[in-house]
CSV table of C-alpha atoms and ligand atoms in Angstrom, one decimal:
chain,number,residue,atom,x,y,z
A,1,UNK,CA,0.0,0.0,0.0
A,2,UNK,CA,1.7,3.6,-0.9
A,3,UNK,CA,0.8,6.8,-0.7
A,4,UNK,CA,-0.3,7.1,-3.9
A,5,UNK,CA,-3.5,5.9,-3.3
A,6,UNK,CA,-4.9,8.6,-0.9
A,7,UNK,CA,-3.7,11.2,-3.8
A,8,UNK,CA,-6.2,9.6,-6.0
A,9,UNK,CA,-8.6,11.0,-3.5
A,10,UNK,CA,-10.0,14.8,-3.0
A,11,UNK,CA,-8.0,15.4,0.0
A,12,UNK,CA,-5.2,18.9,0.0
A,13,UNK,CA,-3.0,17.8,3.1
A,14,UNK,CA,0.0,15.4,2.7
A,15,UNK,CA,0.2,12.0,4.8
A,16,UNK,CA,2.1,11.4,7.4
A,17,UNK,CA,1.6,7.4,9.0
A,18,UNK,CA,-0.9,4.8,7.3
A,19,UNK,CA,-1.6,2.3,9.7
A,20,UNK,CA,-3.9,-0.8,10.0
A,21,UNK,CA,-6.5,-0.9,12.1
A,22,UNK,CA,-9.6,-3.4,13.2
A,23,UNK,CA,-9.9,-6.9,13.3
A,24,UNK,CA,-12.5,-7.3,10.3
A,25,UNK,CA,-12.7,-10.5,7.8
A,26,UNK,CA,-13.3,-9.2,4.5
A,27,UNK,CA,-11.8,-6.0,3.8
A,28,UNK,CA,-8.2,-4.4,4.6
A,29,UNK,CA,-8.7,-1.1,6.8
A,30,UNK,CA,-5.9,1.7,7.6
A,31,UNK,CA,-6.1,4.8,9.7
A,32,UNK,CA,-4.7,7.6,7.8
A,33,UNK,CA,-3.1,10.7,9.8
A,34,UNK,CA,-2.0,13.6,7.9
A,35,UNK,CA,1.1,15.9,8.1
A,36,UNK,CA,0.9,17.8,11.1
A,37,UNK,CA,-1.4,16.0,13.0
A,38,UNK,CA,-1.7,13.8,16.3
A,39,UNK,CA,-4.6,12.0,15.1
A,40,UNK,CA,-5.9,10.1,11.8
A,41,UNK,CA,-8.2,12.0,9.8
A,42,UNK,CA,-9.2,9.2,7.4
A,43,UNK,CA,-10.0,5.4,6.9
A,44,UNK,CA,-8.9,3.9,3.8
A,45,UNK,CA,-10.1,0.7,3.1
A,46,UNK,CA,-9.5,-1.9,0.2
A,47,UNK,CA,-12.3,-3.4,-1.0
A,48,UNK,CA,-13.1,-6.9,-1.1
A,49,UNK,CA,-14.1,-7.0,-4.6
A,50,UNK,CA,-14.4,-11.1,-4.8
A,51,UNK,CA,-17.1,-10.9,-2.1
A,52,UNK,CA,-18.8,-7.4,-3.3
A,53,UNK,CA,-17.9,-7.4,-7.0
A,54,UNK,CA,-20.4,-4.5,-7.3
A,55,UNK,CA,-18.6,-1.8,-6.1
A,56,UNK,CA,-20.5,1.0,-8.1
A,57,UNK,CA,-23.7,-0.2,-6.2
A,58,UNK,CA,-22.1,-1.1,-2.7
A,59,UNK,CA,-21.2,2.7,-2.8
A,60,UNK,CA,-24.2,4.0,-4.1
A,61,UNK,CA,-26.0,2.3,-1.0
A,62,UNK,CA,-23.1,3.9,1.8
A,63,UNK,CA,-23.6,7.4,-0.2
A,64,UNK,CA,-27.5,6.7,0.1
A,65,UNK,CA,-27.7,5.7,3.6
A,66,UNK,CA,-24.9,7.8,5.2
A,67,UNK,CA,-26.9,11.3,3.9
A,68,UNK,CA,-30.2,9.8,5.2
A,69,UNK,CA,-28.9,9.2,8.5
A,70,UNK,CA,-27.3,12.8,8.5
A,71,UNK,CA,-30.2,14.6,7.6
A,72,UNK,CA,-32.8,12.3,10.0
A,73,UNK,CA,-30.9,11.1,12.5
A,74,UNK,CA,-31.1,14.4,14.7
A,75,UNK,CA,-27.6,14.6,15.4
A,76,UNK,CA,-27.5,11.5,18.0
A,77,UNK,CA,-25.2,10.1,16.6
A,78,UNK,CA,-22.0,10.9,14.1
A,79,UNK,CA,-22.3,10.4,11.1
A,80,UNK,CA,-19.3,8.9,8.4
A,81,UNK,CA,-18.9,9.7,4.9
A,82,UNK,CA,-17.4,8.9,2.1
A,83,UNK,CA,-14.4,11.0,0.4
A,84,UNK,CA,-14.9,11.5,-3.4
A,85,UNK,CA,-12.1,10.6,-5.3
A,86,UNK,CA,-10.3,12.7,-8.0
A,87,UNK,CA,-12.7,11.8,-10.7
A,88,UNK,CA,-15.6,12.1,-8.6
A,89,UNK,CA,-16.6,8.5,-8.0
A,90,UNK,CA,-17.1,7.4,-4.5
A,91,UNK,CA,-14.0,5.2,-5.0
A,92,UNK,CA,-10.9,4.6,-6.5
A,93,UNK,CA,-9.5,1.3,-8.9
A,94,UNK,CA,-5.8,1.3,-8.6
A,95,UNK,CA,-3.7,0.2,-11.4
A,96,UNK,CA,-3.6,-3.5,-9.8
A,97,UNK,CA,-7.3,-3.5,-10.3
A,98,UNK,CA,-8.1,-3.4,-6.2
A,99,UNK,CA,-10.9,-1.2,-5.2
A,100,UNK,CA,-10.2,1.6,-2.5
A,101,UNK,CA,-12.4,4.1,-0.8
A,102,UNK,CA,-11.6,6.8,1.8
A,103,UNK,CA,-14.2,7.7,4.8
A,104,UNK,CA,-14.0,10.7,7.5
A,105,UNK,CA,-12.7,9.1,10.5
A,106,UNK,CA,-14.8,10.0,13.8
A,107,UNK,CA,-12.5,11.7,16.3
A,108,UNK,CA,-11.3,10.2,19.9
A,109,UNK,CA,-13.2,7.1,19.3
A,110,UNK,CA,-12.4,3.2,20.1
A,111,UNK,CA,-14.1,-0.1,19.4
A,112,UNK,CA,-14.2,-2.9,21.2
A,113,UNK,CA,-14.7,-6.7,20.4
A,114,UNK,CA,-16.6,-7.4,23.3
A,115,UNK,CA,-18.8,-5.3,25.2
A,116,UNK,CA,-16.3,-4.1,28.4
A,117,UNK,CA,-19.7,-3.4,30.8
A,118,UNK,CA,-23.5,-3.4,30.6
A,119,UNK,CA,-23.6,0.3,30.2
A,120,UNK,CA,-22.0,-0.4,26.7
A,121,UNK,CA,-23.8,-3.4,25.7
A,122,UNK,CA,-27.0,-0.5,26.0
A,123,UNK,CA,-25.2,2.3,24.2
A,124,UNK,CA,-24.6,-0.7,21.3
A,125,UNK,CA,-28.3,-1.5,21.5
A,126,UNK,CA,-29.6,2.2,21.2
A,127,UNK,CA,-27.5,3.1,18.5
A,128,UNK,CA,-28.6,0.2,16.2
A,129,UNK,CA,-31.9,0.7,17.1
A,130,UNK,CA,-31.5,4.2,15.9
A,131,UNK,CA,-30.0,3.0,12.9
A,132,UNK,CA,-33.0,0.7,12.0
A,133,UNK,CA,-35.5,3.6,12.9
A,134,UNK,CA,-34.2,6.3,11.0
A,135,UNK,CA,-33.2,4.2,7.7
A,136,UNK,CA,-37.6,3.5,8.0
A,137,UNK,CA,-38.1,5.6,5.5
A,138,UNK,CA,-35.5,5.5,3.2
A,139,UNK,CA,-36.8,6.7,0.1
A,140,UNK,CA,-37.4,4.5,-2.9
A,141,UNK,CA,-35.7,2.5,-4.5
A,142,UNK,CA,-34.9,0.0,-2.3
A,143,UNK,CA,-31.3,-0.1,-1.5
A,144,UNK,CA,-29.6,-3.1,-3.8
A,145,UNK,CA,-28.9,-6.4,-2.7
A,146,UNK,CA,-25.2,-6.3,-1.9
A,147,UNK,CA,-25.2,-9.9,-1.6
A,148,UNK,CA,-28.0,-12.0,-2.6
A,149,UNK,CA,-29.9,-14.1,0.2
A,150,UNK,CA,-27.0,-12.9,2.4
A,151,UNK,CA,-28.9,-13.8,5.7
A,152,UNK,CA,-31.3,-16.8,4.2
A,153,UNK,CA,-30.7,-19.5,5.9
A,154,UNK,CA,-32.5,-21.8,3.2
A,155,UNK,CA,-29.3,-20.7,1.0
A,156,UNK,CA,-27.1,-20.6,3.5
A,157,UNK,CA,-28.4,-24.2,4.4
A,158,UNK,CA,-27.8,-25.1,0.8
A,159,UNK,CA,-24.3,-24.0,0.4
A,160,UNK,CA,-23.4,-26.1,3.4
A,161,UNK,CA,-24.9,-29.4,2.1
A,162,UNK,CA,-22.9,-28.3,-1.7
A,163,UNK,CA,-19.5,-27.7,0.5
A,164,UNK,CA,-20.0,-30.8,1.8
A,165,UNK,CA,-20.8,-32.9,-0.7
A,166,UNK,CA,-17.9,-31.4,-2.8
A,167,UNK,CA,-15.7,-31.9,-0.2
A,168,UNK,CA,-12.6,-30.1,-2.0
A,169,UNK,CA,-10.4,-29.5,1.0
A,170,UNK,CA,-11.1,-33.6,2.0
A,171,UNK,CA,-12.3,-31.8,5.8
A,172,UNK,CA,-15.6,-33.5,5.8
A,173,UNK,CA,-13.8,-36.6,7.7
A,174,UNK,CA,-13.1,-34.2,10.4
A,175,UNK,CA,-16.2,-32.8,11.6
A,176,UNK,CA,-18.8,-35.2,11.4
A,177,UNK,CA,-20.1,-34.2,15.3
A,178,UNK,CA,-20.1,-30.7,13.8
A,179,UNK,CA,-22.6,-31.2,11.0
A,180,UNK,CA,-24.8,-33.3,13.1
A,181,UNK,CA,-25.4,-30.5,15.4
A,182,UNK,CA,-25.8,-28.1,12.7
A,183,UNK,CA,-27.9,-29.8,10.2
A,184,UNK,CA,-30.1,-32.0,13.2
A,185,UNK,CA,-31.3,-27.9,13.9
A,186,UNK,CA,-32.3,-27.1,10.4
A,187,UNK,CA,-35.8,-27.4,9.9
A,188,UNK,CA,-36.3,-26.2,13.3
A,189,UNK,CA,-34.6,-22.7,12.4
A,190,UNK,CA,-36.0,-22.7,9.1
A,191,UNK,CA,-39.7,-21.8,10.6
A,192,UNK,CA,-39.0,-18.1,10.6
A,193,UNK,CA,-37.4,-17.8,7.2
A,194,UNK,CA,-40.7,-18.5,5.4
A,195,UNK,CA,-42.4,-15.3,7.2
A,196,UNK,CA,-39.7,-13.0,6.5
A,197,UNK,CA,-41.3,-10.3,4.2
A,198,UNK,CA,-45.0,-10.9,5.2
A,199,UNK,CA,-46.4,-7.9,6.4
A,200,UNK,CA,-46.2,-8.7,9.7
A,201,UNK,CA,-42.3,-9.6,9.1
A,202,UNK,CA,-41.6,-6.5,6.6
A,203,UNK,CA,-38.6,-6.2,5.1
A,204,UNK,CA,-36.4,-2.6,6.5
A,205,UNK,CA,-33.1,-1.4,5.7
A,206,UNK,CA,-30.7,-3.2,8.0
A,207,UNK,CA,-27.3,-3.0,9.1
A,208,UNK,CA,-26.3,-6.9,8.9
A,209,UNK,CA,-23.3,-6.9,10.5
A,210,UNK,CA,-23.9,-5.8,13.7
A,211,UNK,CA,-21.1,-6.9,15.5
A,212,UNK,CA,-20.0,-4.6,18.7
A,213,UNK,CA,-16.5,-3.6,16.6
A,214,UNK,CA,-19.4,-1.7,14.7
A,215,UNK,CA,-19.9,0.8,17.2
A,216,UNK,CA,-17.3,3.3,17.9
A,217,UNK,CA,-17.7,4.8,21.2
A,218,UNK,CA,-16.0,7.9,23.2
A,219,UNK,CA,-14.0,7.6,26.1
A,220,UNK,CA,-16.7,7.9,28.5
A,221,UNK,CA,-18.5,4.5,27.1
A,222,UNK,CA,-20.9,6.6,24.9
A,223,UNK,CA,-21.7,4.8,21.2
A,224,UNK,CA,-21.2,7.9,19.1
A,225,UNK,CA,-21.2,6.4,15.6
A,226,UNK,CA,-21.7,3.3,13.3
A,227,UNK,CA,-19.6,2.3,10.9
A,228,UNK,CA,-19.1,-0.7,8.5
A,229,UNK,CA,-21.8,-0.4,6.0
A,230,UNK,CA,-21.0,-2.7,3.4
A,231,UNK,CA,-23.8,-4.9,4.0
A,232,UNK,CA,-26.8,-2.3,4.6
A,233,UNK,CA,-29.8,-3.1,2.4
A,234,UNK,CA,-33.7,-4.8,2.7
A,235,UNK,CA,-33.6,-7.4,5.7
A,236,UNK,CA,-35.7,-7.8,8.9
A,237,UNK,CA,-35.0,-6.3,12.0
A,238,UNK,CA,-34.0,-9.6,13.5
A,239,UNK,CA,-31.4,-9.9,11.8
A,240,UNK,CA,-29.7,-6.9,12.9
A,241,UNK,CA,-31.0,-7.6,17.2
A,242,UNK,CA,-29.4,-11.0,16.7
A,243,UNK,CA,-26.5,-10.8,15.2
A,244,UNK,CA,-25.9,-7.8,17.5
A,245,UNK,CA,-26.1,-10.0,20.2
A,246,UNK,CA,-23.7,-13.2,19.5
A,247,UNK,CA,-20.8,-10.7,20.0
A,248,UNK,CA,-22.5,-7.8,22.5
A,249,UNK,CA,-24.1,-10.2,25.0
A,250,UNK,CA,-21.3,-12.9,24.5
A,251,UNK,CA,-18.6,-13.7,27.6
A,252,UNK,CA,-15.9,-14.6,25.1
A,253,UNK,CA,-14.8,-13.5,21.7
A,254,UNK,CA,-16.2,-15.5,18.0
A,255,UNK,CA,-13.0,-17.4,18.2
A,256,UNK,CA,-12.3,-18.6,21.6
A,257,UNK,CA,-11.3,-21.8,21.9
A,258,UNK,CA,-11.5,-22.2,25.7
A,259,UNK,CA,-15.1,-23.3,25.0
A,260,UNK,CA,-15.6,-23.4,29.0
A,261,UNK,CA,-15.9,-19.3,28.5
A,262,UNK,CA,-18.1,-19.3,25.7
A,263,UNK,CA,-22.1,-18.5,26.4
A,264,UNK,CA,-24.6,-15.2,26.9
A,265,UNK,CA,-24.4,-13.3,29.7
A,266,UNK,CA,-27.9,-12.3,30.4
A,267,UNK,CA,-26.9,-9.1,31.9
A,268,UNK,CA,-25.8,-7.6,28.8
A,269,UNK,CA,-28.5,-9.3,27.1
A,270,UNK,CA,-30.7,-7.1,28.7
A,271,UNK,CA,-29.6,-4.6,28.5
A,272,UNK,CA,-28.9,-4.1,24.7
A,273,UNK,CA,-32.4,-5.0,24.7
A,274,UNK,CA,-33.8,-2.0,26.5
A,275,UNK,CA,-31.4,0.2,24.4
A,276,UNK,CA,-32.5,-1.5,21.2
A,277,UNK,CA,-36.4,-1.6,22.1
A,278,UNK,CA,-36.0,2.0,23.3
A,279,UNK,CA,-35.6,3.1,19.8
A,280,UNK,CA,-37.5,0.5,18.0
A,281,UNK,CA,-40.7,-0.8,20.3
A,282,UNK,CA,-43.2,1.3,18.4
A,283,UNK,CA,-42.5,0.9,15.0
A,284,UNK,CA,-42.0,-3.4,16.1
A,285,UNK,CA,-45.2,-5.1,14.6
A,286,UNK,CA,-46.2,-8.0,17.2
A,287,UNK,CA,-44.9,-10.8,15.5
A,288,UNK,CA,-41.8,-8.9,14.7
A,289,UNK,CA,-41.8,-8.3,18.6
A,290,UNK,CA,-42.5,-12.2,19.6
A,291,UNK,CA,-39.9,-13.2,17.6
A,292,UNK,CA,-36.6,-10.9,18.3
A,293,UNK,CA,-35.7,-13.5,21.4
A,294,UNK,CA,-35.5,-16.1,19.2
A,295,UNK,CA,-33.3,-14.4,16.7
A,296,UNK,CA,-29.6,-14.4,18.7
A,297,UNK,CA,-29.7,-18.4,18.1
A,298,UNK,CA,-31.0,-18.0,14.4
A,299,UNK,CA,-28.1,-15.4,13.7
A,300,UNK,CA,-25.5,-17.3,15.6
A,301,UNK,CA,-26.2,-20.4,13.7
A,302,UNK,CA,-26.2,-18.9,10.1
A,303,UNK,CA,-22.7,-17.9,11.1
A,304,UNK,CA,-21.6,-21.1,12.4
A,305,UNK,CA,-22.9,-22.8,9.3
A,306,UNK,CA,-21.1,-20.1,7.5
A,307,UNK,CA,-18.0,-20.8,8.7
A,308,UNK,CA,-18.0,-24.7,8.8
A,309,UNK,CA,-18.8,-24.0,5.3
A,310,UNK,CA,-15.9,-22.1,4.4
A,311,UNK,CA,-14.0,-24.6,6.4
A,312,UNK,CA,-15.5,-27.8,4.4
A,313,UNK,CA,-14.6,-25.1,0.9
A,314,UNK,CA,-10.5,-24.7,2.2
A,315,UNK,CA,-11.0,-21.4,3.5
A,316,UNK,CA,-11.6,-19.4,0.7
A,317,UNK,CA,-13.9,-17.0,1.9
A,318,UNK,CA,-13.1,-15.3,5.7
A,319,UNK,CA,-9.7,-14.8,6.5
A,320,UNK,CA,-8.0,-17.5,8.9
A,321,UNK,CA,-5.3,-16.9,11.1
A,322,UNK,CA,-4.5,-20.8,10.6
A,323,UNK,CA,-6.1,-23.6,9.1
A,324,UNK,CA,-8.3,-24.8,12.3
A,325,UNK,CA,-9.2,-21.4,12.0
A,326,UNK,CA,-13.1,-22.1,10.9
A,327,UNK,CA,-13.8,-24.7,12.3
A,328,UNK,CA,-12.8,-23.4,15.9
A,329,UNK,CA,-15.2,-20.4,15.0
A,330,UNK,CA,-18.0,-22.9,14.2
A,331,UNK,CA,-17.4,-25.1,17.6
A,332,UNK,CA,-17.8,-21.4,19.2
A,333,UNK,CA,-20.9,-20.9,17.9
A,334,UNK,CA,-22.0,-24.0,18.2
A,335,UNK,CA,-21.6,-23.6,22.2
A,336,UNK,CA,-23.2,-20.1,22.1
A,337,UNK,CA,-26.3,-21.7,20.5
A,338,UNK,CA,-26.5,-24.8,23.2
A,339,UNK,CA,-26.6,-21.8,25.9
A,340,UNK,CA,-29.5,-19.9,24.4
A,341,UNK,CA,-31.0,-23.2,24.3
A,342,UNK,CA,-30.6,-23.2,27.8
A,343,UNK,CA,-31.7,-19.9,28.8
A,344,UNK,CA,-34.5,-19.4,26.6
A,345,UNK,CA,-36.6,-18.5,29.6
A,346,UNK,CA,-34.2,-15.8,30.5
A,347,UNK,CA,-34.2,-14.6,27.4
A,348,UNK,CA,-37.7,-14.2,26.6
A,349,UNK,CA,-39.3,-10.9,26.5
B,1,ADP,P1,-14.1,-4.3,8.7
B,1,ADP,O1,-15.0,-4.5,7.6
B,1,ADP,O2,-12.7,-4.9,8.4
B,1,ADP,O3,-14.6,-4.8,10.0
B,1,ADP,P2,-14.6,-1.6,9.6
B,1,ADP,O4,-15.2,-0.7,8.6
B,1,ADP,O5,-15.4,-2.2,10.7
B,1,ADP,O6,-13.9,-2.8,8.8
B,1,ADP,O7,-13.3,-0.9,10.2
B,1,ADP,C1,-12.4,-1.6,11.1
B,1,ADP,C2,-12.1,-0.7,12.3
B,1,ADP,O8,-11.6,0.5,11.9
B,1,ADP,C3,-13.3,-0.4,13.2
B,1,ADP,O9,-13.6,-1.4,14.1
B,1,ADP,C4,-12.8,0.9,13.8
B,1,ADP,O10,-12.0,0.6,14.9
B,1,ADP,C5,-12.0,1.6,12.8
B,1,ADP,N1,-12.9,2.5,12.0
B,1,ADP,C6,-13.5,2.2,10.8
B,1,ADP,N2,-14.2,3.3,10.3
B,1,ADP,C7,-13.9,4.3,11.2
B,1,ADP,C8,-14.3,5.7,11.2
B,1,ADP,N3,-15.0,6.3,10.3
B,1,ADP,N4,-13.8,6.4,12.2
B,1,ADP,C9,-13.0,5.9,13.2
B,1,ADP,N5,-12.6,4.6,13.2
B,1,ADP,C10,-13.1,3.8,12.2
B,2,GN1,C1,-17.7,-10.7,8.3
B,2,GN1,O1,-15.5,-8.6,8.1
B,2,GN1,P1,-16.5,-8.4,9.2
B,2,GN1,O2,-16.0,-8.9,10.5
B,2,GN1,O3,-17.0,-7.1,9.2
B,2,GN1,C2,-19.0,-11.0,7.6
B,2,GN1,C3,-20.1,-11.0,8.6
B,2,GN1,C4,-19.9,-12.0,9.7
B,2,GN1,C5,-18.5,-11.7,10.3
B,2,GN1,C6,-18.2,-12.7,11.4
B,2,GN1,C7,-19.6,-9.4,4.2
B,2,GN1,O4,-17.8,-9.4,8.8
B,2,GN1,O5,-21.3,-11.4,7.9
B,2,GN1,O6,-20.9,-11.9,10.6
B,2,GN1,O7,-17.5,-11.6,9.4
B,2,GN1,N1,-19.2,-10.0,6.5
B,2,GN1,C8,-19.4,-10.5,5.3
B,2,GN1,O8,-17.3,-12.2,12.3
B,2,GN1,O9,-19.5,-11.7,5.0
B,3,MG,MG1,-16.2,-4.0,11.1
């Protein structure tokens, strides 16, 4: 990576350090700080084009959500945006073909990978239920489909049985106990997918990653901003609540392998609830409502199917630290999923 890259972009000052930050799975992130200054002023990002090969329309939908949050939001929260580049496009293709785009980096804030007290786990939950309430009424067109079925579990079922019946990295030997426990759950979790964009299941605008490295938060443990909107577009609100919770309400990271420390704590369970329903309660329809508690398992067992899938496929989609990699990230899951099981009650609301 050179410098060369941020002087494709609209920006006067000269740059000083370009270093890389967060500890995403798709795309390459740098913080950029400029001549002269303490702090970064910039994010520059590469692209994953393999996984989002429509970068003209992934943009379009940042550009399109990032103004509507701006101008709706009322100010509670920062907002990001996207840097033009030279020629005007809200990114830049570098002579090796990569994609890069440049965002505004939100001042004195930190992320986290797990949420450090309840009070944050509630912050998380008011800001995404913020973000789902003011993207309501998005104007039309609907935002596109970054990637297609990217939450449907029927297709996300599907690619499982293909990885596994292709078998190309010869894995399927090694985690037999792991695809019983995944596919023995299938038809139960596949109940909800049929309601999904019935009226009373309507399709929003959603975040879809909703992880708690997602939030960026001051030093006083307030969220101030959102960030990582590759994957906003049409989806129900349950996917957004549950996926939020696997990482804010979990007692160990995605990839822990102490599996003793992996389950919910209820505590912060409820309280990214109260954040989230604070924001969203009257706008919930009452199936939407009767369904959220069930949606942490249902999120935390597409991704485990997810990764055992890209396990079974030799690791060609998430990056791995080592070859176990996936497969310890699917046993993860798969213990965060027996401990809802187990405190369904709890979790009920
Ligand atoms: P990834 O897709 O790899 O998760 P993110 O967009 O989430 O990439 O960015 C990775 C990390 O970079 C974040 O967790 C956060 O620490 C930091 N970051 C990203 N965007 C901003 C921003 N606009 N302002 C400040 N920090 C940011
Ligand atoms: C990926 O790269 P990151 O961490 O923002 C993935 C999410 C998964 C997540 C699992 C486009 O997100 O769906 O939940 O890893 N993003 C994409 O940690 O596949
Ligand atoms: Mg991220």
């Amino acid at each position: 990576m050179n410098k060369h890259i941020i002087e494709s972009f609209n920006i006067k000052e000269e740059t000083d350090k370009i270093q890389p930050i967060g500890s995403g799975h798709i795309n390459d992130t740098y913080a950029i700080t400029l001549k002269g200054h303490v702090s970064p002023s910039y994010i520059l990002q590469r692209i994953n084009h393999n996984i989002f090969p429509n970068i003209e329309k992934l943009s379009d939908n940042i550009y399109r959500a990032t103004n509507h949050l701006e101008e709706n939001g009322n100010g509670q929260y920062q907002v990001m945006k996207l840097v033009n580049a030279i020629d005007g496009k809200l990114y830049h293709q570098s002579a090796d073909g990569y994609y890069w785009r440049l965002f505004t980096h939100i001042p004195n804030s930190f992320s986290f990978d797990l949420a450090p007290s309840n009070n944050f786990a509630a912050e998380a939950g008011k800001a995404f239920g913020w973000f789902v309430r003011t993207l309501s009424d998005l104007n039309e067109p609907p935002l596109y489909e970054v990637i297609p079925g990217f939450h449907s579990l029927g297709l996300r079922i599907t690619q499982l049985q293909l990885a596994l019946e292709e078998n190309i990295a010869d894995r399927a030997k090694g985690c037999k106990q792991e695809l019983d426990f995944y596919l023995s759950r299938c038809s139960e979790m596949l109940e909800f997918d049929d309601l999904i964009g019935t009226p009373e299941i309507p399709l929003r605008v959603t975040h879809n990653d909703t992880k708690i490295n997602n939030v960026l938060f001051s030093s006083s443990g307030k969220a101030i901003s959102i960030i990582d909107l590759d994957t906003v577009m049409p989806g129900v609100v349950h996917y957004d609540f549950g996926d939020a919770i696997r990482t804010i309400a979990a007692n160990a990271l995605e990839d822990e392998t102490r599996l003793e420390l992996v389950g919910i704590n209820t505590e912060l369970y409820k309280a990214f609830t109260e954040g989230f329903l604070g924001e969203m309660n009257s706008l919930l329809t009452s199936k939407e409502r009767y369904y959220l508690p069930k949606s942490p398992r249902m999120m935390a067992y597409i991704m485990g199917i997810r990764f055992l899938a890209d396990y079974l496929r030799g690791d060609n989609y998430y990056k791995v630290k080592h070859s176990d990699h996936n497969i310890q990230r699917a046993r993860n899951q798969m213990v965060l999923i027996m401990d809802m099981e187990k405190k369904v009650k709890v979790m009920n609301f």
